[in-house]
Amino acid sequence: INLVVFGFWQVRSLKPFMNRWFLHHPGSPRSITLLTSCFSHQEVMHLGMNMLGLWSFGGILHDYLGREQFLALYLTMGVGANVASHIFSLAFRNSRPLMPSLGASGAIYGLLAGTAFLYPHSSVSLIFLPFVPIKLGYALPALMSFDLAGILFKWRMFDHYAHLAGAGLGLGYTCWG
């Protein structure tokens, strides 16, 4: 689905349609974009990073939960992360401009968080530190700290609220789900 949606973004004549139905605008009345934007990536790097995360952590939770529960969790984390982003964007709109959002990052953070909870001693190598293995139990708090800093310092590169909400949903489900 992500690759097809990405392909549609590359067709110039489809841009108005994609902006309307595959970007979530916090001020828009269209709630369907809380779901459709989870499968939407405009840039190759954004798509690639999220698909790498899906491949890295999705299989582990898929095997642990089973297909139906994994799909339900993935969609819940994606939509839930977008809802949190929507709420916080509107709540703090006076201190920062409303920005549309898209991507699977919230759901991917949830997969990472769930995997880190279940297997905290498993190691990963991050893209920017490819030869340095880091235990998931340390990597997750480090990434979440980065997003907290992003919120405090008003960095706009990433949707920090969506990342943290996705991680919270992933942790919550694997702890109590």
Coordinates of N, CA and C in Angstrom, one line a residue:
I1 N 0.8 -1.2 0.0 CA 0.0 0.0 0.0 C 0.9 1.3 0.0
N2 N 1.9 1.3 0.9 CA 2.8 2.4 1.0 C 3.5 2.7 -0.4
L3 N 3.9 1.7 -1.1 CA 4.6 1.9 -2.4 C 3.6 2.5 -3.4
V4 N 2.4 2.0 -3.4 CA 1.4 2.5 -4.4 C 1.1 4.0 -4.1
V5 N 0.8 4.3 -2.8 CA 0.5 5.7 -2.4 C 1.7 6.6 -2.8
F6 N 2.9 6.1 -2.5 CA 4.1 6.9 -2.9 C 4.2 7.1 -4.4
G7 N 3.8 6.1 -5.2 CA 3.8 6.3 -6.6 C 2.8 7.3 -7.0
F8 N 1.6 7.4 -6.4 CA 0.6 8.4 -6.7 C 1.2 9.8 -6.4
W9 N 2.0 9.9 -5.4 CA 2.5 11.3 -5.1 C 3.5 11.7 -6.2
Q10 N 4.0 10.8 -6.9 CA 5.0 11.2 -8.0 C 4.3 11.7 -9.3
V11 N 3.0 11.5 -9.4 CA 2.2 11.9 -10.5 C 1.7 13.3 -10.3
R12 N 2.2 14.2 -11.0 CA 2.0 15.7 -10.8 C 0.5 16.0 -10.8
S13 N -0.3 15.4 -11.7 CA -1.7 15.7 -11.8 C -2.5 15.2 -10.6
L14 N -2.0 14.3 -9.8 CA -2.7 13.7 -8.7 C -2.4 14.5 -7.4
K15 N -1.5 15.5 -7.4 CA -1.1 16.2 -6.2 C -2.2 16.8 -5.5
P16 N -3.2 17.5 -6.2 CA -4.3 18.1 -5.4 C -5.1 17.0 -4.7
F17 N -5.4 15.9 -5.4 CA -6.1 14.8 -4.8 C -5.3 14.2 -3.6
M18 N -4.0 14.0 -3.7 CA -3.2 13.5 -2.6 C -3.2 14.4 -1.5
N19 N -3.0 15.7 -1.7 CA -3.0 16.7 -0.6 C -4.3 16.7 0.1
R20 N -5.4 16.5 -0.6 CA -6.7 16.5 0.1 C -7.0 15.2 0.9
W21 N -6.6 14.1 0.4 CA -7.0 12.8 0.9 C -5.9 12.0 1.6
F22 N -4.6 12.3 1.4 CA -3.5 11.6 2.0 C -2.5 12.4 2.8
L23 N -2.9 13.6 3.1 CA -2.2 14.4 4.1 C -3.2 14.7 5.2
H24 N -2.8 14.6 6.5 CA -3.7 15.0 7.5 C -3.4 16.5 7.9
H25 N -4.4 17.3 7.7 CA -4.4 18.7 8.1 C -5.1 18.9 9.4
P26 N -4.5 19.3 10.5 CA -5.2 19.4 11.7 C -6.4 20.3 11.7
G27 N -6.5 21.3 10.8 CA -7.7 22.2 10.8 C -8.8 21.6 9.8
S28 N -8.6 20.5 9.2 CA -9.5 20.0 8.3 C -10.6 19.1 8.9
P29 N -11.8 19.2 8.4 CA -12.9 18.3 8.9 C -12.8 16.9 8.4
R30 N -11.9 16.5 7.6 CA -11.8 15.1 7.0 C -11.0 14.2 8.0
S31 N -11.7 13.4 8.7 CA -11.1 12.5 9.7 C -10.5 11.3 9.0
I32 N -10.9 10.9 7.8 CA -10.4 9.8 7.1 C -8.9 9.9 6.9
T33 N -8.4 11.1 6.8 CA -6.9 11.3 6.6 C -6.1 10.9 7.8
L34 N -6.8 10.7 9.0 CA -6.1 10.2 10.2 C -5.6 8.8 9.8
L35 N -6.3 8.1 9.0 CA -5.9 6.7 8.5 C -5.1 6.8 7.3
T36 N -5.6 7.4 6.2 CA -4.9 7.4 4.9 C -3.5 8.0 5.0
S37 N -3.3 9.0 5.8 CA -1.9 9.6 5.9 C -0.9 8.6 6.5
C38 N -1.4 7.5 7.2 CA -0.5 6.5 7.7 C 0.3 5.7 6.6
F39 N -0.3 5.7 5.4 CA 0.3 5.0 4.3 C 0.9 5.9 3.3
S40 N 1.1 7.2 3.7 CA 1.5 8.2 2.7 C 2.9 8.7 3.0
H41 N 3.7 8.7 2.0 CA 5.1 9.2 2.1 C 5.4 10.0 0.8
Q42 N 5.8 11.2 0.8 CA 6.2 12.0 -0.4 C 7.6 11.8 -0.8
E43 N 8.5 11.4 0.1 CA 9.9 11.4 -0.3 C 10.4 9.9 -0.1
V44 N 11.4 9.6 -0.9 CA 12.0 8.3 -0.9 C 12.6 7.9 0.5
M45 N 13.3 8.9 1.1 CA 14.0 8.7 2.3 C 13.0 8.4 3.4
H46 N 11.9 9.1 3.5 CA 10.9 9.0 4.5 C 10.2 7.6 4.3
L47 N 9.9 7.2 3.1 CA 9.3 5.9 2.8 C 10.3 4.8 3.2
G48 N 11.6 4.9 2.8 CA 12.6 3.9 3.1 C 12.9 3.7 4.6
M49 N 12.9 4.8 5.3 CA 13.2 4.7 6.8 C 12.0 4.0 7.4
N50 N 10.8 4.3 7.1 CA 9.6 3.7 7.7 C 9.5 2.2 7.3
M51 N 9.8 1.9 6.0 CA 9.7 0.5 5.6 C 10.9 -0.3 6.2
L52 N 12.0 0.3 6.5 CA 13.1 -0.4 7.2 C 12.7 -0.7 8.6
G53 N 12.0 0.2 9.2 CA 11.5 0.0 10.6 C 10.4 -1.1 10.6
L54 N 9.5 -1.0 9.6 CA 8.5 -2.0 9.5 C 9.1 -3.4 9.3
W55 N 10.1 -3.5 8.5 CA 10.7 -4.8 8.2 C 11.5 -5.3 9.5
S56 N 12.2 -4.3 10.2 CA 13.0 -4.7 11.3 C 12.2 -5.1 12.5
F57 N 11.1 -4.4 12.8 CA 10.3 -4.7 14.0 C 9.0 -5.3 13.8
G58 N 8.4 -5.1 12.6 CA 7.1 -5.7 12.3 C 7.0 -7.2 12.3
G59 N 8.1 -7.8 11.8 CA 8.1 -9.3 11.8 C 8.1 -9.9 13.1
I60 N 8.8 -9.3 14.0 CA 8.9 -9.8 15.4 C 7.6 -9.7 16.1
L61 N 6.9 -8.6 16.0 CA 5.6 -8.5 16.7 C 4.5 -9.3 15.9
H62 N 4.6 -9.4 14.6 CA 3.7 -10.2 13.8 C 3.8 -11.6 14.3
D63 N 5.0 -12.2 14.5 CA 5.1 -13.5 15.0 C 4.6 -13.7 16.4
Y64 N 4.8 -12.7 17.2 CA 4.4 -12.7 18.6 C 2.9 -12.6 18.8
L65 N 2.3 -11.7 18.0 CA 0.9 -11.5 18.2 C -0.1 -12.3 17.2
G66 N 0.4 -12.6 16.1 CA -0.4 -13.2 15.1 C -0.9 -12.1 14.1
R67 N -1.4 -12.5 13.0 CA -1.7 -11.6 11.9 C -2.8 -10.6 12.3
E68 N -3.9 -11.1 12.8 CA -5.1 -10.2 13.1 C -4.7 -9.2 14.1
Q69 N -4.1 -9.6 15.2 CA -3.8 -8.7 16.3 C -2.7 -7.7 15.8
F70 N -1.7 -8.2 15.0 CA -0.7 -7.3 14.6 C -1.3 -6.2 13.7
L71 N -2.2 -6.6 12.8 CA -2.8 -5.6 11.9 C -3.6 -4.6 12.7
A72 N -4.4 -5.1 13.7 CA -5.2 -4.2 14.5 C -4.3 -3.2 15.3
L73 N -3.2 -3.8 15.8 CA -2.3 -2.9 16.6 C -1.6 -1.9 15.7
Y74 N -1.1 -2.3 14.5 CA -0.5 -1.4 13.6 C -1.4 -0.2 13.2
L75 N -2.6 -0.5 12.8 CA -3.6 0.5 12.5 C -3.9 1.4 13.6
T76 N -4.1 0.8 14.8 CA -4.4 1.6 16.0 C -3.3 2.5 16.4
M77 N -2.0 2.0 16.3 CA -0.9 2.9 16.6 C -0.8 4.0 15.6
G78 N -1.0 3.7 14.3 CA -0.9 4.8 13.3 C -2.0 5.8 13.4
V79 N -3.2 5.4 13.6 CA -4.3 6.4 13.7 C -4.2 7.1 15.1
G80 N -3.9 6.3 16.1 CA -3.7 6.9 17.5 C -2.6 8.0 17.5
A81 N -1.5 7.7 16.9 CA -0.4 8.7 16.8 C -0.9 9.9 16.0
N82 N -1.7 9.7 15.0 CA -2.2 10.9 14.2 C -3.2 11.7 15.0
V83 N -4.0 11.0 15.8 CA -5.0 11.7 16.7 C -4.2 12.5 17.7
A84 N -3.2 12.0 18.3 CA -2.4 12.7 19.3 C -1.8 13.9 18.7
S85 N -1.2 13.7 17.5 CA -0.6 14.8 16.8 C -1.6 15.9 16.5
H86 N -2.8 15.5 16.0 CA -3.9 16.4 15.7 C -4.2 17.3 17.0
I87 N -4.4 16.6 18.1 CA -4.8 17.3 19.3 C -3.8 18.2 19.8
F88 N -2.5 17.8 19.8 CA -1.5 18.7 20.3 C -1.2 19.8 19.3
S89 N -1.3 19.6 18.0 CA -1.2 20.6 17.0 C -2.2 21.7 17.3
L90 N -3.4 21.3 17.5 CA -4.5 22.3 17.7 C -4.3 23.0 19.1
A91 N -3.9 22.3 20.1 CA -3.7 22.8 21.4 C -2.6 23.9 21.5
F92 N -1.6 23.7 20.7 CA -0.4 24.6 20.7 C -0.3 25.4 19.5
R93 N -1.4 25.6 18.8 CA -1.3 26.3 17.5 C -0.9 27.7 17.6
N94 N -1.0 28.4 18.8 CA -0.6 29.7 18.9 C 0.9 29.9 19.0
S95 N 1.6 28.8 19.4 CA 3.0 28.8 19.6 C 3.8 28.3 18.4
R96 N 3.0 27.6 17.5 CA 3.7 27.1 16.3 C 2.6 27.0 15.2
P97 N 3.0 27.0 13.9 CA 2.0 27.0 12.8 C 1.4 25.5 12.7
L98 N 0.2 25.5 12.2 CA -0.4 24.2 12.0 C 0.3 23.6 10.7
M99 N 0.7 22.3 10.9 CA 1.4 21.7 9.8 C 0.7 20.4 9.4
P100 N 0.6 20.1 8.1 CA 0.0 18.8 7.8 C 1.0 17.7 8.1
S101 N 0.5 16.5 8.3 CA 1.4 15.4 8.6 C 1.0 14.1 7.7
L102 N 2.0 13.3 7.6 CA 1.9 12.0 6.9 C 3.0 11.1 7.3
G103 N 2.8 9.8 7.0 CA 3.8 8.8 7.2 C 3.4 7.8 8.3
A104 N 4.2 6.7 8.3 CA 3.9 5.6 9.2 C 4.8 5.7 10.5
S105 N 5.4 6.8 10.7 CA 6.4 6.9 11.8 C 5.8 6.6 13.2
G106 N 4.6 7.0 13.4 CA 3.9 6.7 14.7 C 3.7 5.3 14.9
A107 N 3.3 4.6 13.9 CA 3.1 3.1 14.0 C 4.4 2.4 14.1
I108 N 5.4 2.9 13.4 CA 6.8 2.3 13.5 C 7.4 2.5 14.9
Y109 N 7.2 3.6 15.4 CA 7.7 3.8 16.8 C 7.0 2.9 17.8
G110 N 5.7 2.6 17.5 CA 5.0 1.7 18.3 C 5.5 0.3 18.2
L111 N 5.9 -0.1 17.0 CA 6.5 -1.4 16.8 C 7.8 -1.5 17.5
L112 N 8.6 -0.5 17.4 CA 9.9 -0.4 18.1 C 9.7 -0.5 19.6
A113 N 8.7 0.2 20.1 CA 8.5 0.2 21.6 C 8.0 -1.2 22.0
G114 N 7.1 -1.8 21.3 CA 6.6 -3.1 21.7 C 7.7 -4.1 21.6
T115 N 8.6 -4.1 20.6 CA 9.7 -5.0 20.5 C 10.7 -4.8 21.6
A116 N 10.9 -3.5 21.9 CA 11.9 -3.2 23.0 C 11.4 -3.7 24.4
F117 N 10.1 -3.6 24.6 CA 9.5 -4.1 25.8 C 9.6 -5.6 25.9
L118 N 9.4 -6.3 24.8 CA 9.4 -7.8 24.9 C 10.9 -8.3 24.9
Y119 N 11.7 -7.6 24.1 CA 13.1 -8.1 24.0 C 14.1 -6.9 24.2
P120 N 14.2 -6.4 25.5 CA 15.0 -5.2 25.7 C 16.5 -5.5 25.5
H121 N 17.0 -6.7 25.6 CA 18.4 -7.0 25.4 C 18.8 -7.3 24.0
S122 N 17.8 -7.3 23.1 CA 18.2 -7.4 21.7 C 18.8 -6.2 21.2
S123 N 19.8 -6.3 20.3 CA 20.5 -5.1 19.8 C 20.1 -4.7 18.4
V124 N 20.2 -3.4 18.1 CA 20.0 -2.9 16.8 C 21.2 -2.0 16.5
S125 N 21.4 -1.7 15.2 CA 22.3 -0.7 14.8 C 21.5 0.4 14.1
L126 N 21.7 1.6 14.5 CA 21.0 2.7 14.0 C 21.6 3.2 12.7
I127 N 20.9 3.7 11.8 CA 21.4 4.1 10.5 C 22.6 5.0 10.6
F128 N 22.5 6.0 11.5 CA 23.6 6.9 11.7 C 24.8 6.4 12.5
L129 N 24.6 5.2 13.1 CA 25.7 4.5 13.8 C 25.7 3.1 13.4
P130 N 26.0 2.8 12.1 CA 25.7 1.4 11.6 C 26.5 0.3 12.2
F131 N 27.6 0.6 12.8 CA 28.4 -0.5 13.3 C 28.5 -0.5 14.9
V132 N 27.6 0.2 15.5 CA 27.5 0.3 16.9 C 26.2 -0.4 17.4
P133 N 26.3 -1.6 17.9 CA 25.0 -2.2 18.4 C 24.5 -1.6 19.6
I134 N 23.2 -1.3 19.7 CA 22.6 -0.7 20.9 C 21.5 -1.5 21.3
K135 N 21.4 -1.9 22.6 CA 20.3 -2.7 23.1 C 19.0 -1.9 23.0
L136 N 17.9 -2.5 22.6 CA 16.6 -1.9 22.4 C 16.2 -1.2 23.6
G137 N 16.5 -1.8 24.8 CA 16.1 -1.2 26.1 C 16.8 0.2 26.3
Y138 N 17.8 0.5 25.6 CA 18.5 1.8 25.7 C 18.1 2.7 24.5
A139 N 18.0 2.0 23.3 CA 17.7 2.8 22.1 C 16.3 3.5 22.2
L140 N 15.3 2.8 22.7 CA 14.0 3.4 22.8 C 14.0 4.7 23.7
P141 N 14.5 4.6 24.9 CA 14.5 5.8 25.7 C 15.3 7.0 25.0
A142 N 16.4 6.6 24.4 CA 17.2 7.6 23.7 C 16.4 8.3 22.6
L143 N 15.7 7.5 21.8 CA 14.8 8.1 20.7 C 13.7 8.9 21.3
M144 N 13.1 8.4 22.3 CA 12.0 9.2 22.9 C 12.5 10.5 23.6
S145 N 13.7 10.5 24.1 CA 14.3 11.7 24.6 C 14.5 12.7 23.5
F146 N 14.9 12.2 22.4 CA 15.1 13.1 21.2 C 13.8 13.8 20.8
D147 N 12.7 13.0 20.9 CA 11.4 13.6 20.5 C 10.9 14.5 21.6
L148 N 11.2 14.2 22.9 CA 10.8 15.2 23.9 C 11.6 16.5 23.7
A149 N 12.9 16.4 23.4 CA 13.7 17.6 23.1 C 13.1 18.3 21.9
G150 N 12.7 17.6 20.9 CA 12.1 18.2 19.7 C 10.8 19.0 20.1
I151 N 10.0 18.5 21.0 CA 8.8 19.2 21.5 C 9.3 20.5 22.2
L152 N 10.2 20.3 23.2 CA 10.6 21.4 24.0 C 11.3 22.6 23.2
F153 N 12.1 22.2 22.2 CA 12.8 23.2 21.4 C 12.0 23.6 20.1
K154 N 10.8 23.0 19.9 CA 10.0 23.3 18.8 C 10.6 23.0 17.5
W155 N 11.3 21.9 17.4 CA 11.9 21.4 16.1 C 10.7 20.9 15.2
R156 N 10.8 21.3 14.0 CA 9.7 20.9 13.1 C 10.0 19.8 12.0
M157 N 11.2 19.2 12.2 CA 11.6 18.2 11.2 C 10.8 17.0 11.2
F158 N 10.4 16.6 12.4 CA 9.6 15.3 12.6 C 8.3 15.7 13.4
D159 N 7.4 14.7 13.3 CA 6.2 14.8 14.1 C 6.4 14.2 15.5
H160 N 7.0 14.9 16.4 CA 7.4 14.3 17.7 C 6.2 13.8 18.5
Y161 N 5.1 14.5 18.4 CA 3.9 14.1 19.2 C 3.5 12.7 18.6
A162 N 3.5 12.5 17.3 CA 3.0 11.2 16.8 C 4.0 10.1 17.2
H163 N 5.3 10.4 17.2 CA 6.3 9.4 17.6 C 6.1 9.0 19.0
L164 N 5.9 9.9 19.9 CA 5.7 9.6 21.3 C 4.4 8.9 21.6
A165 N 3.4 9.3 20.9 CA 2.1 8.6 21.0 C 2.1 7.2 20.5
G166 N 2.8 7.0 19.4 CA 2.9 5.6 18.8 C 3.7 4.8 19.8
A167 N 4.8 5.3 20.3 CA 5.6 4.5 21.3 C 4.7 4.2 22.5
G168 N 4.0 5.1 23.0 CA 3.1 4.9 24.1 C 2.1 3.8 23.9
L169 N 1.5 3.8 22.7 CA 0.5 2.8 22.3 C 1.1 1.4 22.2
G170 N 2.3 1.4 21.6 CA 3.0 0.1 21.4 C 3.4 -0.5 22.8
L171 N 3.9 0.4 23.7 CA 4.3 -0.1 25.0 C 3.0 -0.5 25.8
G172 N 2.0 0.3 25.7 CA 0.8 0.0 26.4 C 0.2 -1.4 26.0
Y173 N 0.2 -1.6 24.7 CA -0.4 -2.9 24.2 C 0.4 -4.1 24.6
T174 N 1.8 -4.0 24.5 CA 2.6 -5.1 24.8 C 2.6 -5.3 26.3
C175 N 2.5 -4.3 27.1 CA 2.4 -4.4 28.6 C 1.1 -5.0 29.1
W176 N 0.0 -4.4 28.6 CA -1.3 -4.8 29.1 C -2.3 -5.3 28.1
G177 N -1.9 -5.4 26.8 CA -2.9 -5.8 25.8 C -3.2 -7.2 25.7

